[in-house]
Amino acid sequence: MAPVVDGLFAMGDDGLALLGSRCTACGTYYFPKLATFCRNPDCASEGFESVRLSRTGKLWSFTDACYTPPAPYVAADPFIPYAIAAVELEREQMIVLGQVVDGVGVRDLRAGMEMELVPGTLLDSGEAGEKATWKWRPIAGDAR
């Protein structure tokens, strides 16, 4: 299955990981990857290293998508609402958005709970029908 966007994530022996970059001068992390100049106002570096970002973090905020997003998003017909999570990555201290796994809604979520990155799929209008992506899932023992 092809990724929804090339270069955002990779599967390895240790599981799914988002691919980001880290400024070699100040250590600021970026997702998606950044390769031009550091956006930290206290840094003038243009040097970056590619990094695999943390696969876990704390739920910072969440909401539900109760309406069909506009194109190019391809939704099931009929549309099925889903939860969206903003997760603060453990090591990088940055927020990454993503859908929450099927079967977990906003009633199951609470700010501060531990979340993990897992493989997921999105519908696609092309021949493949689905594209690979990531989703957030509460870590076992932290779900309500």
PDB file of C-alpha atoms in Angstrom:
ATOM      1  CA  MET A   1       0.000   0.000   0.000  1.00  0.00           C
ATOM      2  CA  ALA A   2       1.403   3.386  -0.997  1.00  0.00           C
ATOM      3  CA  PRO A   3       1.781   6.162   1.603  1.00  0.00           C
ATOM      4  CA  VAL A   4      -0.676   9.052   1.554  1.00  0.00           C
ATOM      5  CA  VAL A   5       2.339  11.381   1.086  1.00  0.00           C
ATOM      6  CA  ASP A   6       5.883  10.145   0.424  1.00  0.00           C
ATOM      7  CA  GLY A   7       8.488  10.982   3.067  1.00  0.00           C
ATOM      8  CA  LEU A   8       6.206  11.664   6.052  1.00  0.00           C
ATOM      9  CA  PHE A   9       6.674   8.310   7.790  1.00  0.00           C
ATOM     10  CA  ALA A  10       8.413   4.963   7.483  1.00  0.00           C
ATOM     11  CA  MET A  11       7.956   1.432   8.737  1.00  0.00           C
ATOM     12  CA  GLY A  12      10.959  -0.202  10.353  1.00  0.00           C
ATOM     13  CA  ASP A  13      11.811  -3.133  12.591  1.00  0.00           C
ATOM     14  CA  ASP A  14      10.684  -1.015  15.556  1.00  0.00           C
ATOM     15  CA  GLY A  15       7.356  -0.055  13.948  1.00  0.00           C
ATOM     16  CA  LEU A  16       5.972   3.077  12.354  1.00  0.00           C
ATOM     17  CA  ALA A  17       7.819   6.370  12.811  1.00  0.00           C
ATOM     18  CA  LEU A  18       7.214   9.890  11.573  1.00  0.00           C
ATOM     19  CA  LEU A  19      10.189  11.315   9.683  1.00  0.00           C
ATOM     20  CA  GLY A  20      11.326  14.757  10.741  1.00  0.00           C
ATOM     21  CA  SER A  21      14.426  16.862  10.915  1.00  0.00           C
ATOM     22  CA  ARG A  22      16.509  18.334  13.727  1.00  0.00           C
ATOM     23  CA  CYS A  23      18.583  21.514  13.507  1.00  0.00           C
ATOM     24  CA  THR A  24      22.220  20.575  14.022  1.00  0.00           C
ATOM     25  CA  ALA A  25      22.949  23.888  15.770  1.00  0.00           C
ATOM     26  CA  CYS A  26      20.108  24.402  18.256  1.00  0.00           C
ATOM     27  CA  GLY A  27      18.387  20.996  18.316  1.00  0.00           C
ATOM     28  CA  THR A  28      14.913  22.225  17.282  1.00  0.00           C
ATOM     29  CA  TYR A  29      12.773  19.455  15.755  1.00  0.00           C
ATOM     30  CA  TYR A  30      10.516  19.839  12.715  1.00  0.00           C
ATOM     31  CA  PHE A  31       7.723  17.811  11.144  1.00  0.00           C
ATOM     32  CA  PRO A  32       7.396  17.475   8.276  1.00  0.00           C
ATOM     33  CA  LYS A  33      11.111  17.592   7.443  1.00  0.00           C
ATOM     34  CA  LEU A  34      12.685  21.001   7.052  1.00  0.00           C
ATOM     35  CA  ALA A  35      15.772  21.575   4.906  1.00  0.00           C
ATOM     36  CA  THR A  36      15.976  25.327   4.279  1.00  0.00           C
ATOM     37  CA  PHE A  37      16.723  27.335   7.436  1.00  0.00           C
ATOM     38  CA  CYS A  38      15.998  26.942  11.137  1.00  0.00           C
ATOM     39  CA  ARG A  39      12.803  28.743  12.123  1.00  0.00           C
ATOM     40  CA  ASN A  40      13.980  29.206  15.696  1.00  0.00           C
ATOM     41  CA  PRO A  41      14.411  33.009  15.945  1.00  0.00           C
ATOM     42  CA  ASP A  42      17.562  32.529  18.057  1.00  0.00           C
ATOM     43  CA  CYS A  43      19.260  30.346  15.441  1.00  0.00           C
ATOM     44  CA  ALA A  44      20.622  31.125  11.974  1.00  0.00           C
ATOM     45  CA  SER A  45      21.577  27.555  11.040  1.00  0.00           C
ATOM     46  CA  GLU A  46      20.826  25.907   7.714  1.00  0.00           C
ATOM     47  CA  GLY A  47      22.050  22.466   8.808  1.00  0.00           C
ATOM     48  CA  PHE A  48      19.636  19.609   9.537  1.00  0.00           C
ATOM     49  CA  GLU A  49      19.773  15.906  10.212  1.00  0.00           C
ATOM     50  CA  SER A  50      16.955  13.495   9.391  1.00  0.00           C
ATOM     51  CA  VAL A  51      15.416  11.861  12.463  1.00  0.00           C
ATOM     52  CA  ARG A  52      12.747   9.330  13.348  1.00  0.00           C
ATOM     53  CA  LEU A  53      10.418  11.122  15.756  1.00  0.00           C
ATOM     54  CA  SER A  54       9.038   9.697  18.998  1.00  0.00           C
ATOM     55  CA  ARG A  55       6.219   7.185  18.599  1.00  0.00           C
ATOM     56  CA  THR A  56       4.555   8.148  21.878  1.00  0.00           C
ATOM     57  CA  GLY A  57       3.363  11.285  23.583  1.00  0.00           C
ATOM     58  CA  LYS A  58       0.641  12.920  25.655  1.00  0.00           C
ATOM     59  CA  LEU A  59      -2.728  13.919  24.281  1.00  0.00           C
ATOM     60  CA  TRP A  60      -2.636  17.711  24.243  1.00  0.00           C
ATOM     61  CA  SER A  61      -6.040  18.370  22.656  1.00  0.00           C
ATOM     62  CA  PHE A  62      -8.677  16.601  20.581  1.00  0.00           C
ATOM     63  CA  THR A  63     -11.885  17.133  18.663  1.00  0.00           C
ATOM     64  CA  ASP A  64     -14.240  15.236  16.426  1.00  0.00           C
ATOM     65  CA  ALA A  65     -14.751  15.678  12.713  1.00  0.00           C
ATOM     66  CA  CYS A  66     -18.525  15.561  12.330  1.00  0.00           C
ATOM     67  CA  TYR A  67     -18.653  16.833   8.747  1.00  0.00           C
ATOM     68  CA  THR A  68     -17.135  15.621   5.506  1.00  0.00           C
ATOM     69  CA  PRO A  69     -13.837  17.440   4.875  1.00  0.00           C
ATOM     70  CA  PRO A  70     -13.481  19.141   1.472  1.00  0.00           C
ATOM     71  CA  ALA A  71     -11.580  17.645  -1.471  1.00  0.00           C
ATOM     72  CA  PRO A  72      -8.998  16.264  -1.882  1.00  0.00           C
ATOM     73  CA  TYR A  73     -10.062  14.266   1.232  1.00  0.00           C
ATOM     74  CA  VAL A  74     -11.930  11.122   0.205  1.00  0.00           C
ATOM     75  CA  ALA A  75     -14.565  10.116   2.760  1.00  0.00           C
ATOM     76  CA  ALA A  76     -16.609   6.972   3.168  1.00  0.00           C
ATOM     77  CA  ASP A  77     -20.161   7.225   1.893  1.00  0.00           C
ATOM     78  CA  PRO A  78     -22.016   7.678   4.136  1.00  0.00           C
ATOM     79  CA  PHE A  79     -19.516   9.801   6.073  1.00  0.00           C
ATOM     80  CA  ILE A  80     -18.468   8.362   9.442  1.00  0.00           C
ATOM     81  CA  PRO A  81     -17.319  10.956  12.034  1.00  0.00           C
ATOM     82  CA  TYR A  82     -13.869  10.406  13.545  1.00  0.00           C
ATOM     83  CA  ALA A  83     -11.711  11.883  16.304  1.00  0.00           C
ATOM     84  CA  ILE A  84      -8.620  14.016  15.656  1.00  0.00           C
ATOM     85  CA  ALA A  85      -5.803  14.173  18.212  1.00  0.00           C
ATOM     86  CA  ALA A  86      -3.068  16.725  18.838  1.00  0.00           C
ATOM     87  CA  VAL A  87      -0.287  14.773  20.568  1.00  0.00           C
ATOM     88  CA  GLU A  88       2.796  16.309  22.160  1.00  0.00           C
ATOM     89  CA  LEU A  89       5.694  14.041  21.270  1.00  0.00           C
ATOM     90  CA  GLU A  90       7.624  12.768  24.261  1.00  0.00           C
ATOM     91  CA  ARG A  91      11.201  13.679  23.315  1.00  0.00           C
ATOM     92  CA  GLU A  92      10.668  16.531  20.845  1.00  0.00           C
ATOM     93  CA  GLN A  93       8.066  18.491  22.842  1.00  0.00           C
ATOM     94  CA  MET A  94       6.211  19.319  19.610  1.00  0.00           C
ATOM     95  CA  ILE A  95       2.566  18.775  18.643  1.00  0.00           C
ATOM     96  CA  VAL A  96       1.608  16.420  15.801  1.00  0.00           C
ATOM     97  CA  LEU A  97      -1.976  16.086  14.573  1.00  0.00           C
ATOM     98  CA  GLY A  98      -3.573  12.916  13.295  1.00  0.00           C
ATOM     99  CA  GLN A  99      -6.730  10.882  13.212  1.00  0.00           C
ATOM    100  CA  VAL A 100      -7.489   8.595  16.127  1.00  0.00           C
ATOM    101  CA  VAL A 101      -7.921   4.874  15.413  1.00  0.00           C
ATOM    102  CA  ASP A 102     -11.367   3.601  14.497  1.00  0.00           C
ATOM    103  CA  GLY A 103     -13.505   2.733  17.500  1.00  0.00           C
ATOM    104  CA  VAL A 104     -12.030   5.451  19.754  1.00  0.00           C
ATOM    105  CA  GLY A 105     -14.081   8.642  19.918  1.00  0.00           C
ATOM    106  CA  VAL A 106     -13.873  11.892  21.856  1.00  0.00           C
ATOM    107  CA  ARG A 107     -15.773  10.317  24.769  1.00  0.00           C
ATOM    108  CA  ASP A 108     -12.853   7.897  25.184  1.00  0.00           C
ATOM    109  CA  LEU A 109     -10.176  10.609  25.223  1.00  0.00           C
ATOM    110  CA  ARG A 110      -8.893  12.969  27.912  1.00  0.00           C
ATOM    111  CA  ALA A 111      -6.094  15.525  27.849  1.00  0.00           C
ATOM    112  CA  GLY A 112      -2.848  14.160  29.232  1.00  0.00           C
ATOM    113  CA  MET A 113      -3.445  10.509  28.375  1.00  0.00           C
ATOM    114  CA  GLU A 114      -0.597   8.559  26.789  1.00  0.00           C
ATOM    115  CA  MET A 115      -0.909   7.964  23.047  1.00  0.00           C
ATOM    116  CA  GLU A 116       1.058   5.908  20.538  1.00  0.00           C
ATOM    117  CA  LEU A 117       1.540   6.114  16.794  1.00  0.00           C
ATOM    118  CA  VAL A 118       0.151   3.180  14.801  1.00  0.00           C
ATOM    119  CA  PRO A 119      -0.297   2.376  11.104  1.00  0.00           C
ATOM    120  CA  GLY A 120      -3.604   3.388   9.545  1.00  0.00           C
ATOM    121  CA  THR A 121      -5.323   3.801   6.207  1.00  0.00           C
ATOM    122  CA  LEU A 122      -7.179   6.547   4.368  1.00  0.00           C
ATOM    123  CA  LEU A 123      -9.532   6.104   1.448  1.00  0.00           C
ATOM    124  CA  ASP A 124      -8.181   7.172  -1.928  1.00  0.00           C
ATOM    125  CA  SER A 125     -10.023   8.021  -5.110  1.00  0.00           C
ATOM    126  CA  GLY A 126      -7.403   6.212  -7.222  1.00  0.00           C
ATOM    127  CA  GLU A 127      -7.248   2.582  -8.225  1.00  0.00           C
ATOM    128  CA  ALA A 128      -5.634   1.464  -4.958  1.00  0.00           C
ATOM    129  CA  GLY A 129      -8.665   2.450  -2.885  1.00  0.00           C
ATOM    130  CA  GLU A 130      -6.565   3.030   0.251  1.00  0.00           C
ATOM    131  CA  LYS A 131      -3.381   4.856   1.202  1.00  0.00           C
ATOM    132  CA  ALA A 132      -1.132   4.167   4.200  1.00  0.00           C
ATOM    133  CA  THR A 133      -0.946   6.797   6.938  1.00  0.00           C
ATOM    134  CA  TRP A 134      -0.543   7.043  10.708  1.00  0.00           C
ATOM    135  CA  LYS A 135      -3.148   7.270  13.449  1.00  0.00           C
ATOM    136  CA  TRP A 136      -3.037   7.853  17.196  1.00  0.00           C
ATOM    137  CA  ARG A 137      -4.194   5.222  19.696  1.00  0.00           C
ATOM    138  CA  PRO A 138      -4.468   5.423  23.483  1.00  0.00           C
ATOM    139  CA  ILE A 139      -1.800   3.275  25.114  1.00  0.00           C
ATOM    140  CA  ALA A 140      -3.328   0.230  26.804  1.00  0.00           C
ATOM    141  CA  GLY A 141      -4.130   0.955  30.413  1.00  0.00           C
ATOM    142  CA  ASP A 142      -4.677   4.682  29.789  1.00  0.00           C
ATOM    143  CA  ALA A 143      -7.998   4.355  27.933  1.00  0.00           C
ATOM    144  CA  ARG A 144     -11.193   4.921  29.867  1.00  0.00           C
TER     145      ARG A 144
END
